[in-house]
């Protein structure tokens, strides 16, 4: 089982380049915890400060970070960046009128892709998008 320096890994993830860049790869654990943390922040913002301009800007920043996090995760699975656009499937009902069946299908697709990106082991060794994040 490969080992890696946890402190160095998380320092790299939370650096400016780690959050805002789509380059590189991200393994399952940092992907899961970053998504979880951002979703907790979004839920807290919804409860206490929804509707302000600052919160709107923070939403856009968080959505971009979720996109880059997903892009890096798909890179680890050896898929291109545009696969990360699945994050925006959940917005379809807000843009286009849909019925309950369509909403159920959209939710099902989102859950399946979310489970795939969370639990599927990444490509072992280097791939087109960079070195294996689990190797030293």
PDB file of N, CA, C and O in Angstrom, residues 51-125:
ATOM      1  N   UNK A  51     -28.824  35.595   0.233  1.00  0.00           N
ATOM      2  CA  UNK A  51     -29.384  36.762  -0.414  1.00  0.00           C
ATOM      3  C   UNK A  51     -28.470  37.959  -0.555  1.00  0.00           C
ATOM      4  O   UNK A  51     -28.787  38.884  -1.289  1.00  0.00           O
ATOM      5  N   UNK A  52     -27.330  37.976   0.080  1.00  0.00           N
ATOM      6  CA  UNK A  52     -26.456  39.139  -0.042  1.00  0.00           C
ATOM      7  C   UNK A  52     -25.499  38.972  -1.221  1.00  0.00           C
ATOM      8  O   UNK A  52     -25.267  37.865  -1.701  1.00  0.00           O
ATOM      9  N   UNK A  53     -24.965  40.068  -1.676  1.00  0.00           N
ATOM     10  CA  UNK A  53     -24.038  40.055  -2.809  1.00  0.00           C
ATOM     11  C   UNK A  53     -22.759  39.297  -2.463  1.00  0.00           C
ATOM     12  O   UNK A  53     -22.242  38.532  -3.280  1.00  0.00           O
ATOM     13  N   UNK A  54     -22.261  39.480  -1.264  1.00  0.00           N
ATOM     14  CA  UNK A  54     -21.031  38.796  -0.836  1.00  0.00           C
ATOM     15  C   UNK A  54     -21.242  37.282  -0.875  1.00  0.00           C
ATOM     16  O   UNK A  54     -20.385  36.531  -1.348  1.00  0.00           O
ATOM     17  N   UNK A  55     -22.391  36.830  -0.389  1.00  0.00           N
ATOM     18  CA  UNK A  55     -22.692  35.396  -0.392  1.00  0.00           C
ATOM     19  C   UNK A  55     -22.802  34.891  -1.832  1.00  0.00           C
ATOM     20  O   UNK A  55     -22.331  33.799  -2.153  1.00  0.00           O
ATOM     21  N   UNK A  56     -23.375  35.688  -2.710  1.00  0.00           N
ATOM     22  CA  UNK A  56     -23.455  35.300  -4.119  1.00  0.00           C
ATOM     23  C   UNK A  56     -22.082  35.113  -4.744  1.00  0.00           C
ATOM     24  O   UNK A  56     -21.846  34.158  -5.480  1.00  0.00           O
ATOM     25  N   UNK A  57     -21.171  36.018  -4.427  1.00  0.00           N
ATOM     26  CA  UNK A  57     -19.803  35.896  -4.936  1.00  0.00           C
ATOM     27  C   UNK A  57     -19.126  34.661  -4.342  1.00  0.00           C
ATOM     28  O   UNK A  57     -18.439  33.922  -5.044  1.00  0.00           O
ATOM     29  N   UNK A  58     -19.332  34.426  -3.041  1.00  0.00           N
ATOM     30  CA  UNK A  58     -18.759  33.228  -2.422  1.00  0.00           C
ATOM     31  C   UNK A  58     -19.305  31.952  -3.049  1.00  0.00           C
ATOM     32  O   UNK A  58     -18.576  30.983  -3.233  1.00  0.00           O
ATOM     33  N   UNK A  59     -20.609  31.946  -3.388  1.00  0.00           N
ATOM     34  CA  UNK A  59     -21.179  30.791  -4.078  1.00  0.00           C
ATOM     35  C   UNK A  59     -20.434  30.518  -5.386  1.00  0.00           C
ATOM     36  O   UNK A  59     -20.106  29.380  -5.695  1.00  0.00           O
ATOM     37  N   UNK A  60     -20.189  31.568  -6.150  1.00  0.00           N
ATOM     38  CA  UNK A  60     -19.485  31.396  -7.430  1.00  0.00           C
ATOM     39  C   UNK A  60     -18.072  30.862  -7.209  1.00  0.00           C
ATOM     40  O   UNK A  60     -17.605  29.984  -7.951  1.00  0.00           O
ATOM     41  N   UNK A  61     -17.384  31.363  -6.195  1.00  0.00           N
ATOM     42  CA  UNK A  61     -16.036  30.872  -5.880  1.00  0.00           C
ATOM     43  C   UNK A  61     -16.101  29.403  -5.480  1.00  0.00           C
ATOM     44  O   UNK A  61     -15.315  28.579  -5.958  1.00  0.00           O
ATOM     45  N   UNK A  62     -17.059  29.052  -4.622  1.00  0.00           N
ATOM     46  CA  UNK A  62     -17.182  27.659  -4.187  1.00  0.00           C
ATOM     47  C   UNK A  62     -17.546  26.736  -5.352  1.00  0.00           C
ATOM     48  O   UNK A  62     -17.046  25.621  -5.447  1.00  0.00           O
ATOM     49  N   UNK A  63     -18.414  27.187  -6.239  1.00  0.00           N
ATOM     50  CA  UNK A  63     -18.773  26.372  -7.401  1.00  0.00           C
ATOM     51  C   UNK A  63     -17.547  26.147  -8.281  1.00  0.00           C
ATOM     52  O   UNK A  63     -17.315  25.043  -8.779  1.00  0.00           O
ATOM     53  N   UNK A  64     -16.730  27.179  -8.464  1.00  0.00           N
ATOM     54  CA  UNK A  64     -15.514  27.015  -9.262  1.00  0.00           C
ATOM     55  C   UNK A  64     -14.547  26.031  -8.584  1.00  0.00           C
ATOM     56  O   UNK A  64     -13.951  25.187  -9.253  1.00  0.00           O
ATOM     57  N   UNK A  65     -14.393  26.128  -7.262  1.00  0.00           N
ATOM     58  CA  UNK A  65     -13.511  25.202  -6.548  1.00  0.00           C
ATOM     59  C   UNK A  65     -14.037  23.777  -6.669  1.00  0.00           C
ATOM     60  O   UNK A  65     -13.265  22.835  -6.873  1.00  0.00           O
ATOM     61  N   UNK A  66     -15.354  23.591  -6.568  1.00  0.00           N
ATOM     62  CA  UNK A  66     -15.927  22.251  -6.757  1.00  0.00           C
ATOM     63  C   UNK A  66     -15.648  21.735  -8.169  1.00  0.00           C
ATOM     64  O   UNK A  66     -15.358  20.548  -8.364  1.00  0.00           O
ATOM     65  N   UNK A  67     -15.722  22.629  -9.156  1.00  0.00           N
ATOM     66  CA  UNK A  67     -15.430  22.236 -10.536  1.00  0.00           C
ATOM     67  C   UNK A  67     -13.968  21.798 -10.676  1.00  0.00           C
ATOM     68  O   UNK A  67     -13.680  20.751 -11.257  1.00  0.00           O
ATOM     69  N   UNK A  68     -13.038  22.593 -10.142  1.00  0.00           N
ATOM     70  CA  UNK A  68     -11.624  22.235 -10.279  1.00  0.00           C
ATOM     71  C   UNK A  68     -11.307  20.959  -9.499  1.00  0.00           C
ATOM     72  O   UNK A  68     -10.518  20.131  -9.961  1.00  0.00           O
ATOM     73  N   UNK A  69     -11.933  20.786  -8.344  1.00  0.00           N
ATOM     74  CA  UNK A  69     -11.736  19.566  -7.561  1.00  0.00           C
ATOM     75  C   UNK A  69     -12.224  18.347  -8.351  1.00  0.00           C
ATOM     76  O   UNK A  69     -11.546  17.328  -8.416  1.00  0.00           O
ATOM     77  N   UNK A  70     -13.388  18.469  -8.962  1.00  0.00           N
ATOM     78  CA  UNK A  70     -13.923  17.362  -9.767  1.00  0.00           C
ATOM     79  C   UNK A  70     -13.062  17.106 -11.004  1.00  0.00           C
ATOM     80  O   UNK A  70     -12.850  15.949 -11.381  1.00  0.00           O
ATOM     81  N   UNK A  71     -12.584  18.165 -11.636  1.00  0.00           N
ATOM     82  CA  UNK A  71     -11.723  17.991 -12.811  1.00  0.00           C
ATOM     83  C   UNK A  71     -10.470  17.204 -12.439  1.00  0.00           C
ATOM     84  O   UNK A  71     -10.067  16.274 -13.158  1.00  0.00           O
ATOM     85  N   UNK A  72      -9.858  17.550 -11.319  1.00  0.00           N
ATOM     86  CA  UNK A  72      -8.653  16.820 -10.889  1.00  0.00           C
ATOM     87  C   UNK A  72      -8.980  15.374 -10.540  1.00  0.00           C
ATOM     88  O   UNK A  72      -8.179  14.474 -10.793  1.00  0.00           O
ATOM     89  N   UNK A  73     -10.145  15.154  -9.960  1.00  0.00           N
ATOM     90  CA  UNK A  73     -10.541  13.773  -9.636  1.00  0.00           C
ATOM     91  C   UNK A  73     -10.749  12.974 -10.919  1.00  0.00           C
ATOM     92  O   UNK A  73     -10.337  11.830 -11.026  1.00  0.00           O
ATOM     93  N   UNK A  74     -11.400  13.577 -11.897  1.00  0.00           N
ATOM     94  CA  UNK A  74     -11.571  12.886 -13.184  1.00  0.00           C
ATOM     95  C   UNK A  74     -10.221  12.661 -13.860  1.00  0.00           C
ATOM     96  O   UNK A  74     -10.030  11.661 -14.530  1.00  0.00           O
ATOM     97  N   UNK A  75      -9.284  13.579 -13.680  1.00  0.00           N
ATOM     98  CA  UNK A  75      -7.936  13.358 -14.207  1.00  0.00           C
ATOM     99  C   UNK A  75      -7.310  12.130 -13.558  1.00  0.00           C
ATOM    100  O   UNK A  75      -6.630  11.349 -14.227  1.00  0.00           O
ATOM    101  N   UNK A  76      -7.521  11.953 -12.257  1.00  0.00           N
ATOM    102  CA  UNK A  76      -6.988  10.773 -11.574  1.00  0.00           C
ATOM    103  C   UNK A  76      -7.614   9.496 -12.126  1.00  0.00           C
ATOM    104  O   UNK A  76      -6.992   8.448 -12.127  1.00  0.00           O
ATOM    105  N   UNK A  77      -8.849   9.602 -12.609  1.00  0.00           N
ATOM    106  CA  UNK A  77      -9.532   8.457 -13.223  1.00  0.00           C
ATOM    107  C   UNK A  77      -9.242   8.368 -14.722  1.00  0.00           C
ATOM    108  O   UNK A  77      -9.842   7.556 -15.417  1.00  0.00           O
ATOM    109  N   UNK A  78      -8.346   9.229 -15.203  1.00  0.00           N
ATOM    110  CA  UNK A  78      -7.916   9.274 -16.608  1.00  0.00           C
ATOM    111  C   UNK A  78      -9.038   9.699 -17.557  1.00  0.00           C
ATOM    112  O   UNK A  78      -9.172   9.182 -18.658  1.00  0.00           O
ATOM    113  N   UNK A  79      -9.851  10.664 -17.106  1.00  0.00           N
ATOM    114  CA  UNK A  79     -10.911  11.245 -17.932  1.00  0.00           C
ATOM    115  C   UNK A  79     -10.601  12.725 -18.147  1.00  0.00           C
ATOM    116  O   UNK A  79      -9.966  13.357 -17.306  1.00  0.00           O
ATOM    117  N   UNK A  80     -11.094  13.321 -19.232  1.00  0.00           N
ATOM    118  CA  UNK A  80     -10.796  14.734 -19.509  1.00  0.00           C
ATOM    119  C   UNK A  80     -11.522  15.694 -18.563  1.00  0.00           C
ATOM    120  O   UNK A  80     -12.480  15.329 -17.879  1.00  0.00           O
ATOM    121  N   UNK A  81     -11.079  16.941 -18.583  1.00  0.00           N
ATOM    122  CA  UNK A  81     -11.606  17.979 -17.699  1.00  0.00           C
ATOM    123  C   UNK A  81     -13.100  18.191 -17.886  1.00  0.00           C
ATOM    124  O   UNK A  81     -13.819  18.412 -16.909  1.00  0.00           O
ATOM    125  N   UNK A  82     -13.580  18.113 -19.100  1.00  0.00           N
ATOM    126  CA  UNK A  82     -14.994  18.449 -19.329  1.00  0.00           C
ATOM    127  C   UNK A  82     -15.940  17.483 -18.630  1.00  0.00           C
ATOM    128  O   UNK A  82     -17.125  17.797 -18.456  1.00  0.00           O
ATOM    129  N   UNK A  83     -15.471  16.330 -18.174  1.00  0.00           N
ATOM    130  CA  UNK A  83     -16.318  15.427 -17.396  1.00  0.00           C
ATOM    131  C   UNK A  83     -16.777  16.103 -16.099  1.00  0.00           C
ATOM    132  O   UNK A  83     -17.796  15.725 -15.530  1.00  0.00           O
ATOM    133  N   UNK A  84     -16.030  17.076 -15.621  1.00  0.00           N
ATOM    134  CA  UNK A  84     -16.389  17.766 -14.381  1.00  0.00           C
ATOM    135  C   UNK A  84     -17.643  18.619 -14.540  1.00  0.00           C
ATOM    136  O   UNK A  84     -18.195  19.092 -13.554  1.00  0.00           O
ATOM    137  N   UNK A  85     -18.105  18.790 -15.752  1.00  0.00           N
ATOM    138  CA  UNK A  85     -19.336  19.563 -15.978  1.00  0.00           C
ATOM    139  C   UNK A  85     -20.564  18.861 -15.408  1.00  0.00           C
ATOM    140  O   UNK A  85     -21.634  19.456 -15.337  1.00  0.00           O
ATOM    141  N   UNK A  86     -20.411  17.592 -14.978  1.00  0.00           N
ATOM    142  CA  UNK A  86     -21.555  16.916 -14.357  1.00  0.00           C
ATOM    143  C   UNK A  86     -22.055  17.708 -13.155  1.00  0.00           C
ATOM    144  O   UNK A  86     -23.224  17.606 -12.786  1.00  0.00           O
ATOM    145  N   UNK A  87     -21.193  18.500 -12.535  1.00  0.00           N
ATOM    146  CA  UNK A  87     -21.611  19.315 -11.393  1.00  0.00           C
ATOM    147  C   UNK A  87     -22.766  20.243 -11.751  1.00  0.00           C
ATOM    148  O   UNK A  87     -23.554  20.615 -10.895  1.00  0.00           O
ATOM    149  N   UNK A  88     -22.853  20.623 -13.010  1.00  0.00           N
ATOM    150  CA  UNK A  88     -23.853  21.594 -13.418  1.00  0.00           C
ATOM    151  C   UNK A  88     -25.159  20.949 -13.858  1.00  0.00           C
ATOM    152  O   UNK A  88     -26.127  21.653 -14.133  1.00  0.00           O
ATOM    153  N   UNK A  89     -25.220  19.606 -13.885  1.00  0.00           N
ATOM    154  CA  UNK A  89     -26.459  18.909 -14.232  1.00  0.00           C
ATOM    155  C   UNK A  89     -27.560  19.263 -13.240  1.00  0.00           C
ATOM    156  O   UNK A  89     -28.721  19.399 -13.613  1.00  0.00           O
ATOM    157  N   UNK A  90     -27.206  19.448 -11.991  1.00  0.00           N
ATOM    158  CA  UNK A  90     -28.214  19.733 -10.967  1.00  0.00           C
ATOM    159  C   UNK A  90     -28.897  21.080 -11.172  1.00  0.00           C
ATOM    160  O   UNK A  90     -29.965  21.319 -10.614  1.00  0.00           O
ATOM    161  N   UNK A  91     -28.326  21.953 -11.983  1.00  0.00           N
ATOM    162  CA  UNK A  91     -28.927  23.257 -12.225  1.00  0.00           C
ATOM    163  C   UNK A  91     -29.940  23.250 -13.361  1.00  0.00           C
ATOM    164  O   UNK A  91     -30.635  24.235 -13.579  1.00  0.00           O
ATOM    165  N   UNK A  92     -30.050  22.139 -14.101  1.00  0.00           N
ATOM    166  CA  UNK A  92     -30.971  22.070 -15.237  1.00  0.00           C
ATOM    167  C   UNK A  92     -32.407  22.413 -14.840  1.00  0.00           C
ATOM    168  O   UNK A  92     -33.060  23.195 -15.536  1.00  0.00           O
ATOM    169  N   UNK A  93     -32.950  21.865 -13.747  1.00  0.00           N
ATOM    170  CA  UNK A  93     -34.334  22.220 -13.396  1.00  0.00           C
ATOM    171  C   UNK A  93     -34.543  23.701 -13.105  1.00  0.00           C
ATOM    172  O   UNK A  93     -35.647  24.213 -13.234  1.00  0.00           O
ATOM    173  N   UNK A  94     -33.483  24.408 -12.705  1.00  0.00           N
ATOM    174  CA  UNK A  94     -33.620  25.834 -12.426  1.00  0.00           C
ATOM    175  C   UNK A  94     -33.591  26.681 -13.688  1.00  0.00           C
ATOM    176  O   UNK A  94     -34.109  27.782 -13.710  1.00  0.00           O
ATOM    177  N   UNK A  95     -32.987  26.142 -14.748  1.00  0.00           N
ATOM    178  CA  UNK A  95     -32.867  26.891 -16.000  1.00  0.00           C
ATOM    179  C   UNK A  95     -33.998  26.535 -16.962  1.00  0.00           C
ATOM    180  O   UNK A  95     -34.580  27.412 -17.591  1.00  0.00           O
ATOM    181  N   UNK A  96     -34.298  25.253 -17.067  1.00  0.00           N
ATOM    182  CA  UNK A  96     -35.339  24.779 -17.966  1.00  0.00           C
ATOM    183  C   UNK A  96     -36.455  24.136 -17.149  1.00  0.00           C
ATOM    184  O   UNK A  96     -36.178  23.351 -16.249  1.00  0.00           O
ATOM    185  N   UNK A  97     -37.702  24.455 -17.458  1.00  0.00           N
ATOM    186  CA  UNK A  97     -38.798  23.814 -16.721  1.00  0.00           C
ATOM    187  C   UNK A  97     -38.780  22.295 -16.963  1.00  0.00           C
ATOM    188  O   UNK A  97     -38.658  21.845 -18.094  1.00  0.00           O
ATOM    189  N   UNK A  98     -38.862  21.542 -15.893  1.00  0.00           N
ATOM    190  CA  UNK A  98     -38.870  20.084 -16.004  1.00  0.00           C
ATOM    191  C   UNK A  98     -39.979  19.532 -15.123  1.00  0.00           C
ATOM    192  O   UNK A  98     -40.508  20.215 -14.260  1.00  0.00           O
ATOM    193  N   UNK A  99     -40.329  18.264 -15.374  1.00  0.00           N
ATOM    194  CA  UNK A  99     -41.330  17.626 -14.522  1.00  0.00           C
ATOM    195  C   UNK A  99     -40.627  16.782 -13.459  1.00  0.00           C
ATOM    196  O   UNK A  99     -39.402  16.702 -13.422  1.00  0.00           O
ATOM    197  N   UNK A 100     -41.384  16.153 -12.600  1.00  0.00           N
ATOM    198  CA  UNK A 100     -40.805  15.389 -11.500  1.00  0.00           C
ATOM    199  C   UNK A 100     -39.967  14.217 -11.989  1.00  0.00           C
ATOM    200  O   UNK A 100     -38.960  13.874 -11.379  1.00  0.00           O
ATOM    201  N   UNK A 101     -40.382  13.584 -13.089  1.00  0.00           N
ATOM    202  CA  UNK A 101     -39.601  12.466 -13.620  1.00  0.00           C
ATOM    203  C   UNK A 101     -38.218  12.942 -14.046  1.00  0.00           C
ATOM    204  O   UNK A 101     -37.213  12.298 -13.736  1.00  0.00           O
ATOM    205  N   UNK A 102     -38.163  14.077 -14.750  1.00  0.00           N
ATOM    206  CA  UNK A 102     -36.874  14.617 -15.176  1.00  0.00           C
ATOM    207  C   UNK A 102     -35.995  14.944 -13.972  1.00  0.00           C
ATOM    208  O   UNK A 102     -34.790  14.680 -13.982  1.00  0.00           O
ATOM    209  N   UNK A 103     -36.582  15.506 -12.939  1.00  0.00           N
ATOM    210  CA  UNK A 103     -35.812  15.829 -11.737  1.00  0.00           C
ATOM    211  C   UNK A 103     -35.256  14.566 -11.089  1.00  0.00           C
ATOM    212  O   UNK A 103     -34.128  14.560 -10.600  1.00  0.00           O
ATOM    213  N   UNK A 104     -36.039  13.498 -11.093  1.00  0.00           N
ATOM    214  CA  UNK A 104     -35.588  12.229 -10.523  1.00  0.00           C
ATOM    215  C   UNK A 104     -34.433  11.659 -11.326  1.00  0.00           C
ATOM    216  O   UNK A 104     -33.447  11.171 -10.762  1.00  0.00           O
ATOM    217  N   UNK A 105     -34.533  11.717 -12.645  1.00  0.00           N
ATOM    218  CA  UNK A 105     -33.452  11.224 -13.506  1.00  0.00           C
ATOM    219  C   UNK A 105     -32.189  12.040 -13.291  1.00  0.00           C
ATOM    220  O   UNK A 105     -31.091  11.484 -13.180  1.00  0.00           O
ATOM    221  N   UNK A 106     -32.314  13.348 -13.215  1.00  0.00           N
ATOM    222  CA  UNK A 106     -31.161  14.222 -12.981  1.00  0.00           C
ATOM    223  C   UNK A 106     -30.516  13.893 -11.639  1.00  0.00           C
ATOM    224  O   UNK A 106     -29.288  13.779 -11.532  1.00  0.00           O
ATOM    225  N   UNK A 107     -31.321  13.719 -10.606  1.00  0.00           N
ATOM    226  CA  UNK A 107     -30.794  13.363  -9.292  1.00  0.00           C
ATOM    227  C   UNK A 107     -30.086  12.015  -9.334  1.00  0.00           C
ATOM    228  O   UNK A 107     -28.995  11.859  -8.780  1.00  0.00           O
ATOM    229  N   UNK A 108     -30.671  11.045 -10.010  1.00  0.00           N
ATOM    230  CA  UNK A 108     -30.070   9.716 -10.115  1.00  0.00           C
ATOM    231  C   UNK A 108     -28.724   9.770 -10.840  1.00  0.00           C
ATOM    232  O   UNK A 108     -27.744   9.172 -10.393  1.00  0.00           O
ATOM    233  N   UNK A 109     -28.652  10.505 -11.935  1.00  0.00           N
ATOM    234  CA  UNK A 109     -27.392  10.652 -12.677  1.00  0.00           C
ATOM    235  C   UNK A 109     -26.331  11.310 -11.788  1.00  0.00           C
ATOM    236  O   UNK A 109     -25.182  10.864 -11.733  1.00  0.00           O
ATOM    237  N   UNK A 110     -26.719  12.353 -11.077  1.00  0.00           N
ATOM    238  CA  UNK A 110     -25.783  13.052 -10.202  1.00  0.00           C
ATOM    239  C   UNK A 110     -25.264  12.144  -9.094  1.00  0.00           C
ATOM    240  O   UNK A 110     -24.065  12.139  -8.799  1.00  0.00           O
ATOM    241  N   UNK A 111     -26.148  11.356  -8.508  1.00  0.00           N
ATOM    242  CA  UNK A 111     -25.735  10.443  -7.437  1.00  0.00           C
ATOM    243  C   UNK A 111     -24.792   9.368  -7.969  1.00  0.00           C
ATOM    244  O   UNK A 111     -23.767   9.066  -7.349  1.00  0.00           O
ATOM    245  N   UNK A 112     -25.111   8.801  -9.118  1.00  0.00           N
ATOM    246  CA  UNK A 112     -24.250   7.755  -9.700  1.00  0.00           C
ATOM    247  C   UNK A 112     -22.861   8.307 -10.003  1.00  0.00           C
ATOM    248  O   UNK A 112     -21.842   7.686  -9.664  1.00  0.00           O
ATOM    249  N   UNK A 113     -22.793   9.463 -10.620  1.00  0.00           N
ATOM    250  CA  UNK A 113     -21.489  10.054 -10.945  1.00  0.00           C
ATOM    251  C   UNK A 113     -20.749  10.435  -9.671  1.00  0.00           C
ATOM    252  O   UNK A 113     -19.533  10.242  -9.566  1.00  0.00           O
ATOM    253  N   UNK A 114     -21.473  10.959  -8.683  1.00  0.00           N
ATOM    254  CA  UNK A 114     -20.843  11.300  -7.406  1.00  0.00           C
ATOM    255  C   UNK A 114     -20.261  10.078  -6.702  1.00  0.00           C
ATOM    256  O   UNK A 114     -19.146  10.119  -6.175  1.00  0.00           O
ATOM    257  N   UNK A 115     -20.993   8.969  -6.707  1.00  0.00           N
ATOM    258  CA  UNK A 115     -20.484   7.736  -6.106  1.00  0.00           C
ATOM    259  C   UNK A 115     -19.273   7.208  -6.875  1.00  0.00           C
ATOM    260  O   UNK A 115     -18.307   6.730  -6.280  1.00  0.00           O
ATOM    261  N   UNK A 116     -19.333   7.302  -8.199  1.00  0.00           N
ATOM    262  CA  UNK A 116     -18.215   6.853  -9.036  1.00  0.00           C
ATOM    263  C   UNK A 116     -16.945   7.639  -8.717  1.00  0.00           C
ATOM    264  O   UNK A 116     -15.884   7.056  -8.483  1.00  0.00           O
ATOM    265  N   UNK A 117     -17.062   8.961  -8.658  1.00  0.00           N
ATOM    266  CA  UNK A 117     -15.863   9.775  -8.415  1.00  0.00           C
ATOM    267  C   UNK A 117     -15.360   9.625  -6.986  1.00  0.00           C
ATOM    268  O   UNK A 117     -14.170   9.772  -6.731  1.00  0.00           O
ATOM    269  N   UNK A 118     -16.248   9.329  -6.049  1.00  0.00           N
ATOM    270  CA  UNK A 118     -15.836   9.200  -4.655  1.00  0.00           C
ATOM    271  C   UNK A 118     -15.181   7.855  -4.358  1.00  0.00           C
ATOM    272  O   UNK A 118     -14.215   7.793  -3.608  1.00  0.00           O
ATOM    273  N   UNK A 119     -15.669   6.782  -4.965  1.00  0.00           N
ATOM    274  CA  UNK A 119     -15.213   5.448  -4.560  1.00  0.00           C
ATOM    275  C   UNK A 119     -14.331   4.726  -5.577  1.00  0.00           C
ATOM    276  O   UNK A 119     -13.644   3.771  -5.214  1.00  0.00           O
ATOM    277  N   UNK A 120     -14.321   5.133  -6.833  1.00  0.00           N
ATOM    278  CA  UNK A 120     -13.501   4.459  -7.842  1.00  0.00           C
ATOM    279  C   UNK A 120     -12.030   4.786  -7.610  1.00  0.00           C
ATOM    280  O   UNK A 120     -11.644   5.942  -7.478  1.00  0.00           O
ATOM    281  N   UNK A 121     -11.205   3.751  -7.559  1.00  0.00           N
ATOM    282  CA  UNK A 121      -9.766   3.951  -7.374  1.00  0.00           C
ATOM    283  C   UNK A 121      -9.188   4.605  -8.629  1.00  0.00           C
ATOM    284  O   UNK A 121      -9.548   4.260  -9.747  1.00  0.00           O
ATOM    285  N   UNK A 122      -8.274   5.532  -8.433  1.00  0.00           N
ATOM    286  CA  UNK A 122      -7.668   6.243  -9.552  1.00  0.00           C
ATOM    287  C   UNK A 122      -6.694   5.371 -10.328  1.00  0.00           C
ATOM    288  O   UNK A 122      -6.358   4.258  -9.924  1.00  0.00           O
ATOM    289  N   UNK A 123      -6.244   5.902 -11.448  1.00  0.00           N
ATOM    290  CA  UNK A 123      -5.267   5.213 -12.280  1.00  0.00           C
ATOM    291  C   UNK A 123      -3.974   5.017 -11.490  1.00  0.00           C
ATOM    292  O   UNK A 123      -3.463   5.959 -10.891  1.00  0.00           O
ATOM    293  N   UNK A 124      -3.464   3.805 -11.492  1.00  0.00           N
ATOM    294  CA  UNK A 124      -2.219   3.511 -10.790  1.00  0.00           C
ATOM    295  C   UNK A 124      -1.055   3.980 -11.651  1.00  0.00           C
ATOM    296  O   UNK A 124      -0.997   3.680 -12.849  1.00  0.00           O
ATOM    297  N   UNK A 125      -0.136   4.708 -11.039  1.00  0.00           N
ATOM    298  CA  UNK A 125       1.014   5.223 -11.768  1.00  0.00           C
ATOM    299  C   UNK A 125       0.664   6.489 -12.524  1.00  0.00           C
ATOM    300  O   UNK A 125      -0.461   6.976 -12.485  1.00  0.00           O
TER     301      UNK A 125
END
